Amino acid sequence: MPINRLGAYSWLLATPLFLAANVTTGIAWRYPSFSWATNNISDLGNVTCGLWDTTRPREVCSPWHAAMNSSTIATGILLALGVLFTWSAVGGGAATRATQVLTLAGAGGYVLAGAYPADVNENNHFLAALLILRVG
């Protein structure tokens, strides 16, 4: 199998993996239950239970945080592999290379977010969020 096809499969796997982890981890919450309206996605990866955030306080308790953080890291790895394995197949040019580099930075953000949950290292988690939401 050509390596660029492996890259495409990596991209195809990344999104459903991340979404499935979000949904299953959110469903695992009991008290309080996870709310897509009031909780942040980062709450799914928090490793401790308790009151979180002074500006918008909310109870956070994610029993499957390890699954969420692992899948977030795996998503970042899959995105990066997708870029690296399709690097030469998508052609050249400044726009293509910029897109590839920015996608790699976003992939790095996923790895950082999973490795540093918000309640463990808020600064690194914030950097990860910037890489995912602004750069990637």
Short mmCIF file of C-alpha atoms in Angstrom, two decimals:
data_model
loop_
_atom_site.label_atom_id
_atom_site.label_comp_id
_atom_site.label_asym_id
_atom_site.label_seq_id
_atom_site.Cartn_x
_atom_site.Cartn_y
_atom_site.Cartn_z
CA MET A 1 0.00 0.00 0.00
CA PRO A 2 1.42 3.40 -0.93
CA ILE A 3 2.40 5.56 2.01
CA ASN A 4 0.20 8.43 0.85
CA ARG A 5 -2.82 6.13 1.16
CA LEU A 6 -1.83 5.41 4.77
CA GLY A 7 -1.77 9.16 5.31
CA ALA A 8 -5.27 9.52 3.91
CA TYR A 9 -6.50 6.69 6.15
CA SER A 10 -4.88 8.41 9.13
CA TRP A 11 -6.93 11.52 8.42
CA LEU A 12 -10.10 9.48 7.93
CA LEU A 13 -9.62 7.77 11.29
CA ALA A 14 -8.75 10.90 13.30
CA THR A 15 -12.15 12.60 13.22
CA PRO A 16 -14.40 9.66 14.17
CA LEU A 17 -11.93 8.65 16.90
CA PHE A 18 -12.02 12.10 18.46
CA LEU A 19 -15.79 12.42 18.16
CA ALA A 20 -16.41 8.95 19.60
CA ALA A 21 -14.14 9.74 22.56
CA ASN A 22 -15.99 13.00 23.19
CA VAL A 23 -19.41 11.36 23.13
CA THR A 24 -18.52 8.26 25.17
CA THR A 25 -16.59 10.24 27.77
CA GLY A 26 -19.43 12.75 28.05
CA ILE A 27 -21.98 9.94 28.49
CA ALA A 28 -19.86 8.44 31.30
CA TRP A 29 -20.37 11.54 33.46
CA ARG A 30 -22.89 10.94 36.25
CA TYR A 31 -22.73 13.80 38.72
CA PRO A 32 -22.74 16.27 37.34
CA SER A 33 -23.80 15.15 33.89
CA PHE A 34 -21.80 16.61 31.01
CA SER A 35 -23.51 19.45 29.16
CA TRP A 36 -22.46 20.52 25.68
CA ALA A 37 -23.96 23.93 26.50
CA THR A 38 -22.18 24.68 29.77
CA ASN A 39 -19.03 22.53 29.85
CA ASN A 40 -15.88 22.99 27.82
CA ILE A 41 -14.53 20.13 25.75
CA SER A 42 -11.42 20.34 27.95
CA ASP A 43 -13.55 19.33 30.94
CA LEU A 44 -13.75 15.83 29.44
CA GLY A 45 -10.00 15.41 30.00
CA ASN A 46 -9.74 16.86 33.51
CA VAL A 47 -8.22 14.29 35.86
CA THR A 48 -9.65 15.59 39.15
CA CYS A 49 -13.21 16.23 40.25
CA GLY A 50 -14.30 19.55 41.67
CA LEU A 51 -15.29 23.13 40.95
CA TRP A 52 -13.49 24.48 37.91
CA ASP A 53 -13.03 27.99 36.52
CA THR A 54 -13.61 31.10 38.58
CA THR A 55 -15.12 33.18 35.76
CA ARG A 56 -17.73 30.57 34.79
CA PRO A 57 -17.79 28.07 37.68
CA ARG A 58 -18.96 24.54 36.96
CA GLU A 59 -18.64 21.13 38.59
CA VAL A 60 -16.33 18.88 36.63
CA CYS A 61 -15.86 15.15 37.11
CA SER A 62 -14.71 13.08 34.15
CA PRO A 63 -14.44 9.40 35.09
CA TRP A 64 -13.09 8.44 31.65
CA HIS A 65 -10.52 11.24 31.41
CA ALA A 66 -7.78 8.74 30.50
CA ALA A 67 -9.74 7.59 27.45
CA MET A 68 -10.37 11.18 26.41
CA ASN A 69 -6.76 12.26 26.83
CA SER A 70 -5.43 9.15 25.08
CA SER A 71 -7.74 9.65 22.13
CA THR A 72 -6.78 13.33 21.94
CA ILE A 73 -3.10 12.37 21.72
CA ALA A 74 -3.91 9.65 19.15
CA THR A 75 -5.88 12.20 17.09
CA GLY A 76 -2.87 14.50 17.01
CA ILE A 77 -0.59 11.66 15.97
CA LEU A 78 -2.99 10.56 13.23
CA LEU A 79 -3.28 14.11 11.89
CA ALA A 80 0.50 14.50 11.84
CA LEU A 81 0.96 11.13 10.12
CA GLY A 82 -1.59 12.18 7.55
CA VAL A 83 0.40 15.30 6.73
CA LEU A 84 3.77 13.56 6.72
CA PHE A 85 2.64 10.56 4.67
CA THR A 86 0.92 12.71 2.03
CA TRP A 87 3.59 15.44 1.96
CA SER A 88 4.84 14.76 -1.55
CA ALA A 89 1.52 13.48 -2.94
CA VAL A 90 -0.36 16.77 -2.57
CA GLY A 91 2.10 18.80 -4.61
CA GLY A 92 4.12 21.86 -3.75
CA GLY A 93 3.62 25.56 -3.63
CA ALA A 94 3.54 28.07 -0.84
CA ALA A 95 -0.14 27.61 0.00
CA THR A 96 0.17 23.83 0.17
CA ARG A 97 3.27 23.93 2.35
CA ALA A 98 1.74 26.55 4.65
CA THR A 99 -1.36 24.40 5.05
CA GLN A 100 0.78 21.36 5.85
CA VAL A 101 2.87 23.22 8.43
CA LEU A 102 -0.19 24.76 10.09
CA THR A 103 -1.90 21.36 10.20
CA LEU A 104 1.20 19.89 11.85
CA ALA A 105 1.08 22.68 14.44
CA GLY A 106 -2.59 21.91 15.09
CA ALA A 107 -1.76 18.22 15.42
CA GLY A 108 0.89 19.14 17.97
CA GLY A 109 -1.82 21.03 19.83
CA TYR A 110 -3.91 17.88 20.12
CA VAL A 111 -0.94 15.99 21.54
CA LEU A 112 -0.26 18.79 24.04
CA ALA A 113 -3.93 19.00 25.07
CA GLY A 114 -4.05 15.29 25.80
CA ALA A 115 -0.71 15.25 27.57
CA TYR A 116 -1.50 18.31 29.70
CA PRO A 117 -5.15 18.38 30.80
CA ALA A 118 -6.43 21.80 31.83
CA ASP A 119 -6.46 20.96 35.53
CA VAL A 120 -2.91 19.58 35.43
CA ASN A 121 -1.13 22.33 33.50
CA GLU A 122 -3.43 25.13 32.41
CA ASN A 123 -0.70 27.08 30.59
CA ASN A 124 0.32 24.18 28.35
CA HIS A 125 -3.33 23.29 27.80
CA PHE A 126 -4.08 26.87 26.77
CA LEU A 127 -1.16 26.79 24.32
CA ALA A 128 -2.58 23.54 22.94
CA ALA A 129 -5.99 25.15 22.49
CA LEU A 130 -4.41 28.05 20.61
CA LEU A 131 -2.60 25.65 18.30
CA ILE A 132 -5.78 23.68 17.63
CA LEU A 133 -8.29 26.50 17.32
CA ARG A 134 -6.23 29.34 15.87
CA VAL A 135 -3.34 27.78 13.97
CA GLY A 136 -4.62 24.36 12.93
#
